[in-house]
């Protein structure tokens, strides 16, 4: 809270008349402005104390200070955030057995099956597509498990995306909004008038909604586990086969 110090300068304006002794020039008066120091007791009597802000003025000042904290800060987090996406197409003798084996391996790696589809063709040939998600540290482990289950690998592709900057930005915004929420809670404790309380409560509701939104974004980013999308086929015999063009990794 800013303190206002008032300095009072007392000026005494006096006028005096000087009468000339010469009758020909007549009486001539001059106005003189004199600055004189007032007595100490007079200065003390005229000096006004600093005005005490009303409660609503204090709240308004603090409210403006809290709003000024909406500047982006910095959350220290230098760990790289990497998203890996792999796609592998291979041939196996038994699609269902391979599927069961890979799902079991995925669960052991604390991953999950995100998507799957099956399609059948003539001559008993079937195509099966699965989208598996596992933690980053087990990405290569799952790829090795798939490769070991394959009788023949047709194609394998791996894509890496660095989302470190996006992750840090989201965490920073979340930290700033939570700090702003704490400031508003402190301000609410100081509020004594109902209009001030209503204003602060509305701001708190707005900030909490923003916090939930950013937390949802952060949760989504954390849930984007490395993805392994594999396509297997079961062929009873040596039949000509061409890989079906994929629409892209999900």
PDB file of C-alpha atoms in Angstrom, residues 1-246:
ATOM      1  CA  UNK A   1       0.000   0.000   0.000  1.00  0.00           C
ATOM      2  CA  UNK A   2       1.457   3.358  -0.960  1.00  0.00           C
ATOM      3  CA  UNK A   3       1.748   5.982   1.751  1.00  0.00           C
ATOM      4  CA  UNK A   4       0.985   9.560   0.735  1.00  0.00           C
ATOM      5  CA  UNK A   5       2.982  12.243   2.513  1.00  0.00           C
ATOM      6  CA  UNK A   6       1.684  15.783   2.248  1.00  0.00           C
ATOM      7  CA  UNK A   7       3.987  18.769   2.659  1.00  0.00           C
ATOM      8  CA  UNK A   8       2.198  21.981   3.528  1.00  0.00           C
ATOM      9  CA  UNK A   9       3.956  25.212   2.739  1.00  0.00           C
ATOM     10  CA  UNK A  10       2.438  28.253   4.385  1.00  0.00           C
ATOM     11  CA  UNK A  11       2.768  31.524   2.567  1.00  0.00           C
ATOM     12  CA  UNK A  12       1.805  34.730   4.240  1.00  0.00           C
ATOM     13  CA  UNK A  13       0.970  37.533   1.901  1.00  0.00           C
ATOM     14  CA  UNK A  14       1.223  40.938   3.465  1.00  0.00           C
ATOM     15  CA  UNK A  15       0.876  44.355   2.045  1.00  0.00           C
ATOM     16  CA  UNK A  16       2.082  47.580   3.441  1.00  0.00           C
ATOM     17  CA  UNK A  17       1.805  51.133   2.401  1.00  0.00           C
ATOM     18  CA  UNK A  18       4.662  53.443   2.188  1.00  0.00           C
ATOM     19  CA  UNK A  19       3.796  57.089   2.317  1.00  0.00           C
ATOM     20  CA  UNK A  20       6.203  59.378   0.616  1.00  0.00           C
ATOM     21  CA  UNK A  21       7.306  62.483   2.459  1.00  0.00           C
ATOM     22  CA  UNK A  22       7.133  64.532  -0.645  1.00  0.00           C
ATOM     23  CA  UNK A  23       3.666  66.131  -1.053  1.00  0.00           C
ATOM     24  CA  UNK A  24       4.193  66.678  -4.801  1.00  0.00           C
ATOM     25  CA  UNK A  25       4.449  62.938  -5.549  1.00  0.00           C
ATOM     26  CA  UNK A  26       1.421  62.243  -3.399  1.00  0.00           C
ATOM     27  CA  UNK A  27       0.822  59.021  -1.486  1.00  0.00           C
ATOM     28  CA  UNK A  28       2.153  55.984  -3.257  1.00  0.00           C
ATOM     29  CA  UNK A  29       1.326  52.487  -2.136  1.00  0.00           C
ATOM     30  CA  UNK A  30       3.263  49.376  -3.040  1.00  0.00           C
ATOM     31  CA  UNK A  31       2.042  45.855  -2.584  1.00  0.00           C
ATOM     32  CA  UNK A  32       4.767  43.622  -1.269  1.00  0.00           C
ATOM     33  CA  UNK A  33       4.629  39.807  -1.109  1.00  0.00           C
ATOM     34  CA  UNK A  34       6.491  38.456   1.863  1.00  0.00           C
ATOM     35  CA  UNK A  35       7.291  34.809   2.603  1.00  0.00           C
ATOM     36  CA  UNK A  36       7.560  34.223   6.273  1.00  0.00           C
ATOM     37  CA  UNK A  37       7.974  31.065   8.321  1.00  0.00           C
ATOM     38  CA  UNK A  38       4.966  30.240  10.338  1.00  0.00           C
ATOM     39  CA  UNK A  39       5.445  29.286  13.970  1.00  0.00           C
ATOM     40  CA  UNK A  40       5.978  25.617  14.644  1.00  0.00           C
ATOM     41  CA  UNK A  41       2.690  25.282  16.432  1.00  0.00           C
ATOM     42  CA  UNK A  42       0.896  26.800  13.455  1.00  0.00           C
ATOM     43  CA  UNK A  43       2.538  24.393  10.983  1.00  0.00           C
ATOM     44  CA  UNK A  44       1.598  21.452  13.131  1.00  0.00           C
ATOM     45  CA  UNK A  45      -1.927  22.669  13.331  1.00  0.00           C
ATOM     46  CA  UNK A  46      -2.312  23.006   9.573  1.00  0.00           C
ATOM     47  CA  UNK A  47      -0.470  19.791   8.554  1.00  0.00           C
ATOM     48  CA  UNK A  48      -3.009  17.149   7.578  1.00  0.00           C
ATOM     49  CA  UNK A  49      -2.499  13.450   8.343  1.00  0.00           C
ATOM     50  CA  UNK A  50      -2.266  11.044   5.372  1.00  0.00           C
ATOM     51  CA  UNK A  51      -5.726   9.975   4.219  1.00  0.00           C
ATOM     52  CA  UNK A  52      -6.703   6.457   5.257  1.00  0.00           C
ATOM     53  CA  UNK A  53      -8.078   4.521   2.272  1.00  0.00           C
ATOM     54  CA  UNK A  54     -11.529   3.088   2.610  1.00  0.00           C
ATOM     55  CA  UNK A  55     -11.754  -0.716   2.653  1.00  0.00           C
ATOM     56  CA  UNK A  56     -13.061  -0.862  -0.892  1.00  0.00           C
ATOM     57  CA  UNK A  57     -10.176   1.320  -2.097  1.00  0.00           C
ATOM     58  CA  UNK A  58      -7.682  -1.032  -0.472  1.00  0.00           C
ATOM     59  CA  UNK A  59      -9.337  -4.006  -2.145  1.00  0.00           C
ATOM     60  CA  UNK A  60      -9.317  -2.224  -5.490  1.00  0.00           C
ATOM     61  CA  UNK A  61      -5.604  -1.494  -5.151  1.00  0.00           C
ATOM     62  CA  UNK A  62      -4.801  -5.093  -4.188  1.00  0.00           C
ATOM     63  CA  UNK A  63      -7.071  -6.335  -6.942  1.00  0.00           C
ATOM     64  CA  UNK A  64      -5.043  -4.389  -9.501  1.00  0.00           C
ATOM     65  CA  UNK A  65      -1.835  -5.791  -8.029  1.00  0.00           C
ATOM     66  CA  UNK A  66      -3.133  -9.340  -8.323  1.00  0.00           C
ATOM     67  CA  UNK A  67      -4.185  -8.776 -11.935  1.00  0.00           C
ATOM     68  CA  UNK A  68      -0.637  -7.620 -12.658  1.00  0.00           C
ATOM     69  CA  UNK A  69       0.649 -11.092 -11.721  1.00  0.00           C
ATOM     70  CA  UNK A  70      -0.849 -12.555 -14.902  1.00  0.00           C
ATOM     71  CA  UNK A  71       2.569 -12.299 -16.535  1.00  0.00           C
ATOM     72  CA  UNK A  72       4.063 -15.588 -17.748  1.00  0.00           C
ATOM     73  CA  UNK A  73       6.698 -17.042 -15.471  1.00  0.00           C
ATOM     74  CA  UNK A  74       9.214 -19.788 -15.908  1.00  0.00           C
ATOM     75  CA  UNK A  75       9.013 -23.307 -14.564  1.00  0.00           C
ATOM     76  CA  UNK A  76      12.372 -25.041 -14.459  1.00  0.00           C
ATOM     77  CA  UNK A  77      12.072 -28.289 -16.362  1.00  0.00           C
ATOM     78  CA  UNK A  78      14.891 -29.205 -18.708  1.00  0.00           C
ATOM     79  CA  UNK A  79      13.980 -32.871 -19.194  1.00  0.00           C
ATOM     80  CA  UNK A  80      13.211 -33.619 -22.828  1.00  0.00           C
ATOM     81  CA  UNK A  81       9.734 -34.854 -23.662  1.00  0.00           C
ATOM     82  CA  UNK A  82       9.790 -37.223 -26.591  1.00  0.00           C
ATOM     83  CA  UNK A  83       6.918 -38.924 -28.407  1.00  0.00           C
ATOM     84  CA  UNK A  84       7.855 -41.954 -30.477  1.00  0.00           C
ATOM     85  CA  UNK A  85       5.629 -43.505 -33.092  1.00  0.00           C
ATOM     86  CA  UNK A  86       6.485 -46.781 -34.798  1.00  0.00           C
ATOM     87  CA  UNK A  87       4.778 -48.697 -37.579  1.00  0.00           C
ATOM     88  CA  UNK A  88       5.636 -52.248 -38.512  1.00  0.00           C
ATOM     89  CA  UNK A  89       4.042 -54.567 -41.057  1.00  0.00           C
ATOM     90  CA  UNK A  90       4.863 -58.288 -40.963  1.00  0.00           C
ATOM     91  CA  UNK A  91       3.665 -61.799 -41.771  1.00  0.00           C
ATOM     92  CA  UNK A  92       2.825 -64.413 -39.143  1.00  0.00           C
ATOM     93  CA  UNK A  93       1.509 -67.966 -39.258  1.00  0.00           C
ATOM     94  CA  UNK A  94      -1.230 -67.367 -36.643  1.00  0.00           C
ATOM     95  CA  UNK A  95      -2.748 -63.899 -36.306  1.00  0.00           C
ATOM     96  CA  UNK A  96      -4.837 -64.654 -33.204  1.00  0.00           C
ATOM     97  CA  UNK A  97      -1.945 -66.245 -31.323  1.00  0.00           C
ATOM     98  CA  UNK A  98       0.336 -63.349 -32.239  1.00  0.00           C
ATOM     99  CA  UNK A  99      -2.306 -60.836 -31.151  1.00  0.00           C
ATOM    100  CA  UNK A 100      -2.718 -62.516 -27.753  1.00  0.00           C
ATOM    101  CA  UNK A 101       1.043 -62.620 -27.255  1.00  0.00           C
ATOM    102  CA  UNK A 102       1.552 -58.962 -28.101  1.00  0.00           C
ATOM    103  CA  UNK A 103      -1.343 -57.787 -25.921  1.00  0.00           C
ATOM    104  CA  UNK A 104       0.112 -59.739 -23.006  1.00  0.00           C
ATOM    105  CA  UNK A 105       3.519 -58.155 -23.605  1.00  0.00           C
ATOM    106  CA  UNK A 106       1.953 -54.693 -23.838  1.00  0.00           C
ATOM    107  CA  UNK A 107       0.172 -55.128 -20.483  1.00  0.00           C
ATOM    108  CA  UNK A 108       3.403 -56.250 -18.836  1.00  0.00           C
ATOM    109  CA  UNK A 109       4.986 -53.047 -20.087  1.00  0.00           C
ATOM    110  CA  UNK A 110       2.096 -51.085 -18.522  1.00  0.00           C
ATOM    111  CA  UNK A 111       0.746 -50.122 -21.913  1.00  0.00           C
ATOM    112  CA  UNK A 112      -2.609 -50.711 -23.541  1.00  0.00           C
ATOM    113  CA  UNK A 113      -4.386 -51.530 -26.779  1.00  0.00           C
ATOM    114  CA  UNK A 114      -5.668 -48.274 -28.272  1.00  0.00           C
ATOM    115  CA  UNK A 115      -7.184 -49.532 -31.536  1.00  0.00           C
ATOM    116  CA  UNK A 116      -7.546 -52.679 -33.625  1.00  0.00           C
ATOM    117  CA  UNK A 117      -9.219 -53.871 -36.801  1.00  0.00           C
ATOM    118  CA  UNK A 118      -9.454 -57.098 -38.787  1.00  0.00           C
ATOM    119  CA  UNK A 119     -10.193 -57.820 -42.399  1.00  0.00           C
ATOM    120  CA  UNK A 120     -10.386 -61.085 -44.347  1.00  0.00           C
ATOM    121  CA  UNK A 121      -9.455 -61.847 -47.956  1.00  0.00           C
ATOM    122  CA  UNK A 122      -9.850 -64.752 -50.300  1.00  0.00           C
ATOM    123  CA  UNK A 123      -7.726 -67.887 -50.056  1.00  0.00           C
ATOM    124  CA  UNK A 124      -7.858 -67.687 -46.261  1.00  0.00           C
ATOM    125  CA  UNK A 125      -5.574 -64.692 -46.027  1.00  0.00           C
ATOM    126  CA  UNK A 126      -6.317 -62.156 -43.231  1.00  0.00           C
ATOM    127  CA  UNK A 127      -5.001 -58.726 -42.314  1.00  0.00           C
ATOM    128  CA  UNK A 128      -4.992 -57.533 -38.745  1.00  0.00           C
ATOM    129  CA  UNK A 129      -4.096 -54.042 -37.515  1.00  0.00           C
ATOM    130  CA  UNK A 130      -3.406 -53.022 -33.905  1.00  0.00           C
ATOM    131  CA  UNK A 131      -2.389 -49.751 -32.271  1.00  0.00           C
ATOM    132  CA  UNK A 132      -0.437 -50.357 -29.056  1.00  0.00           C
ATOM    133  CA  UNK A 133       0.768 -47.698 -26.601  1.00  0.00           C
ATOM    134  CA  UNK A 134       3.549 -48.203 -24.056  1.00  0.00           C
ATOM    135  CA  UNK A 135       5.760 -45.930 -21.885  1.00  0.00           C
ATOM    136  CA  UNK A 136       8.736 -44.356 -23.649  1.00  0.00           C
ATOM    137  CA  UNK A 137      11.305 -46.548 -21.934  1.00  0.00           C
ATOM    138  CA  UNK A 138       9.660 -49.735 -23.245  1.00  0.00           C
ATOM    139  CA  UNK A 139       9.167 -48.627 -26.829  1.00  0.00           C
ATOM    140  CA  UNK A 140      12.087 -50.667 -28.198  1.00  0.00           C
ATOM    141  CA  UNK A 141      11.116 -53.637 -26.014  1.00  0.00           C
ATOM    142  CA  UNK A 142       7.712 -53.856 -27.687  1.00  0.00           C
ATOM    143  CA  UNK A 143       9.248 -53.488 -31.144  1.00  0.00           C
ATOM    144  CA  UNK A 144      11.558 -56.392 -30.399  1.00  0.00           C
ATOM    145  CA  UNK A 145       8.618 -58.498 -29.208  1.00  0.00           C
ATOM    146  CA  UNK A 146       6.756 -57.802 -32.443  1.00  0.00           C
ATOM    147  CA  UNK A 147       9.790 -58.535 -34.566  1.00  0.00           C
ATOM    148  CA  UNK A 148      10.364 -61.863 -32.803  1.00  0.00           C
ATOM    149  CA  UNK A 149       6.750 -62.874 -33.480  1.00  0.00           C
ATOM    150  CA  UNK A 150       7.038 -62.162 -37.192  1.00  0.00           C
ATOM    151  CA  UNK A 151       7.775 -64.784 -39.803  1.00  0.00           C
ATOM    152  CA  UNK A 152       8.658 -62.056 -42.252  1.00  0.00           C
ATOM    153  CA  UNK A 153       8.883 -58.281 -41.746  1.00  0.00           C
ATOM    154  CA  UNK A 154       7.584 -56.280 -44.688  1.00  0.00           C
ATOM    155  CA  UNK A 155       8.280 -52.743 -43.411  1.00  0.00           C
ATOM    156  CA  UNK A 156       9.248 -50.841 -40.266  1.00  0.00           C
ATOM    157  CA  UNK A 157       9.144 -47.071 -39.672  1.00  0.00           C
ATOM    158  CA  UNK A 158       9.875 -45.026 -36.531  1.00  0.00           C
ATOM    159  CA  UNK A 159       9.043 -41.337 -36.043  1.00  0.00           C
ATOM    160  CA  UNK A 160      10.256 -39.151 -33.130  1.00  0.00           C
ATOM    161  CA  UNK A 161       8.644 -35.860 -32.079  1.00  0.00           C
ATOM    162  CA  UNK A 162      10.147 -33.503 -29.477  1.00  0.00           C
ATOM    163  CA  UNK A 163       7.384 -31.778 -27.475  1.00  0.00           C
ATOM    164  CA  UNK A 164       9.601 -30.376 -24.712  1.00  0.00           C
ATOM    165  CA  UNK A 165       8.795 -26.724 -25.441  1.00  0.00           C
ATOM    166  CA  UNK A 166       5.065 -27.389 -25.575  1.00  0.00           C
ATOM    167  CA  UNK A 167       5.195 -29.348 -22.315  1.00  0.00           C
ATOM    168  CA  UNK A 168       7.171 -26.649 -20.458  1.00  0.00           C
ATOM    169  CA  UNK A 169       4.857 -23.904 -21.718  1.00  0.00           C
ATOM    170  CA  UNK A 170       1.792 -25.794 -20.481  1.00  0.00           C
ATOM    171  CA  UNK A 171       3.339 -26.476 -17.071  1.00  0.00           C
ATOM    172  CA  UNK A 172       4.359 -22.827 -16.736  1.00  0.00           C
ATOM    173  CA  UNK A 173       0.856 -21.588 -17.491  1.00  0.00           C
ATOM    174  CA  UNK A 174      -0.573 -24.022 -14.956  1.00  0.00           C
ATOM    175  CA  UNK A 175       1.843 -22.881 -12.227  1.00  0.00           C
ATOM    176  CA  UNK A 176       1.051 -19.214 -12.897  1.00  0.00           C
ATOM    177  CA  UNK A 177      -2.692 -19.771 -12.729  1.00  0.00           C
ATOM    178  CA  UNK A 178      -2.416 -21.664  -9.443  1.00  0.00           C
ATOM    179  CA  UNK A 179      -0.325 -18.859  -8.007  1.00  0.00           C
ATOM    180  CA  UNK A 180      -2.953 -16.368  -9.148  1.00  0.00           C
ATOM    181  CA  UNK A 181      -5.633 -18.467  -7.465  1.00  0.00           C
ATOM    182  CA  UNK A 182      -3.733 -18.312  -4.158  1.00  0.00           C
ATOM    183  CA  UNK A 183      -3.447 -14.535  -4.434  1.00  0.00           C
ATOM    184  CA  UNK A 184      -7.169 -14.183  -4.978  1.00  0.00           C
ATOM    185  CA  UNK A 185      -7.863 -16.396  -1.962  1.00  0.00           C
ATOM    186  CA  UNK A 186      -5.679 -14.118   0.159  1.00  0.00           C
ATOM    187  CA  UNK A 187      -7.528 -11.121  -1.225  1.00  0.00           C
ATOM    188  CA  UNK A 188     -10.854 -12.734  -0.411  1.00  0.00           C
ATOM    189  CA  UNK A 189      -9.814 -13.086   3.232  1.00  0.00           C
ATOM    190  CA  UNK A 190      -9.168  -9.333   3.366  1.00  0.00           C
ATOM    191  CA  UNK A 191     -12.433  -8.317   1.717  1.00  0.00           C
ATOM    192  CA  UNK A 192     -15.020  -6.849   4.090  1.00  0.00           C
ATOM    193  CA  UNK A 193     -17.709  -5.669   1.695  1.00  0.00           C
ATOM    194  CA  UNK A 194     -20.116  -7.900  -0.171  1.00  0.00           C
ATOM    195  CA  UNK A 195     -19.508  -6.293  -3.620  1.00  0.00           C
ATOM    196  CA  UNK A 196     -15.773  -6.928  -3.215  1.00  0.00           C
ATOM    197  CA  UNK A 197     -16.411 -10.525  -2.199  1.00  0.00           C
ATOM    198  CA  UNK A 198     -18.646 -11.117  -5.217  1.00  0.00           C
ATOM    199  CA  UNK A 199     -16.055  -9.653  -7.596  1.00  0.00           C
ATOM    200  CA  UNK A 200     -13.275 -11.808  -6.166  1.00  0.00           C
ATOM    201  CA  UNK A 201     -15.440 -14.941  -6.187  1.00  0.00           C
ATOM    202  CA  UNK A 202     -16.193 -14.369  -9.868  1.00  0.00           C
ATOM    203  CA  UNK A 203     -12.491 -14.039 -10.607  1.00  0.00           C
ATOM    204  CA  UNK A 204     -11.749 -17.197  -8.635  1.00  0.00           C
ATOM    205  CA  UNK A 205     -14.363 -19.087 -10.618  1.00  0.00           C
ATOM    206  CA  UNK A 206     -12.804 -17.858 -13.870  1.00  0.00           C
ATOM    207  CA  UNK A 207      -9.260 -18.777 -12.800  1.00  0.00           C
ATOM    208  CA  UNK A 208     -10.309 -22.234 -11.588  1.00  0.00           C
ATOM    209  CA  UNK A 209     -11.953 -22.919 -14.928  1.00  0.00           C
ATOM    210  CA  UNK A 210      -8.720 -21.979 -16.677  1.00  0.00           C
ATOM    211  CA  UNK A 211      -6.756 -24.229 -14.306  1.00  0.00           C
ATOM    212  CA  UNK A 212      -8.971 -27.197 -15.150  1.00  0.00           C
ATOM    213  CA  UNK A 213      -8.505 -26.526 -18.856  1.00  0.00           C
ATOM    214  CA  UNK A 214      -4.703 -26.369 -18.629  1.00  0.00           C
ATOM    215  CA  UNK A 215      -4.606 -29.448 -16.388  1.00  0.00           C
ATOM    216  CA  UNK A 216      -6.590 -31.284 -19.057  1.00  0.00           C
ATOM    217  CA  UNK A 217      -4.068 -30.236 -21.705  1.00  0.00           C
ATOM    218  CA  UNK A 218      -1.189 -31.414 -19.528  1.00  0.00           C
ATOM    219  CA  UNK A 219      -2.895 -34.718 -18.852  1.00  0.00           C
ATOM    220  CA  UNK A 220      -3.466 -35.238 -22.553  1.00  0.00           C
ATOM    221  CA  UNK A 221       0.179 -34.568 -23.298  1.00  0.00           C
ATOM    222  CA  UNK A 222       1.251 -37.073 -20.665  1.00  0.00           C
ATOM    223  CA  UNK A 223      -1.153 -39.638 -22.096  1.00  0.00           C
ATOM    224  CA  UNK A 224       0.427 -39.418 -25.551  1.00  0.00           C
ATOM    225  CA  UNK A 225       2.536 -42.455 -24.894  1.00  0.00           C
ATOM    226  CA  UNK A 226       4.852 -43.829 -27.537  1.00  0.00           C
ATOM    227  CA  UNK A 227       2.779 -45.676 -30.112  1.00  0.00           C
ATOM    228  CA  UNK A 228       3.536 -48.873 -31.965  1.00  0.00           C
ATOM    229  CA  UNK A 229       1.152 -49.580 -34.810  1.00  0.00           C
ATOM    230  CA  UNK A 230       1.597 -52.960 -36.379  1.00  0.00           C
ATOM    231  CA  UNK A 231      -0.091 -54.740 -39.233  1.00  0.00           C
ATOM    232  CA  UNK A 232       0.163 -58.503 -39.448  1.00  0.00           C
ATOM    233  CA  UNK A 233      -1.099 -61.010 -41.984  1.00  0.00           C
ATOM    234  CA  UNK A 234      -1.662 -64.720 -41.818  1.00  0.00           C
ATOM    235  CA  UNK A 235      -1.009 -66.638 -45.036  1.00  0.00           C
ATOM    236  CA  UNK A 236      -1.670 -70.394 -45.292  1.00  0.00           C
ATOM    237  CA  UNK A 237       0.911 -71.077 -47.984  1.00  0.00           C
ATOM    238  CA  UNK A 238       3.050 -69.035 -50.331  1.00  0.00           C
ATOM    239  CA  UNK A 239       0.572 -66.592 -51.814  1.00  0.00           C
ATOM    240  CA  UNK A 240       1.465 -63.303 -53.492  1.00  0.00           C
ATOM    241  CA  UNK A 241       0.666 -60.385 -51.182  1.00  0.00           C
ATOM    242  CA  UNK A 242       1.038 -56.650 -51.391  1.00  0.00           C
ATOM    243  CA  UNK A 243       0.962 -54.437 -48.272  1.00  0.00           C
ATOM    244  CA  UNK A 244      -2.169 -52.331 -47.964  1.00  0.00           C
ATOM    245  CA  UNK A 245      -1.336 -48.635 -47.951  1.00  0.00           C
ATOM    246  CA  UNK A 246      -1.765 -47.231 -44.462  1.00  0.00           C
TER     247      UNK A 246
END
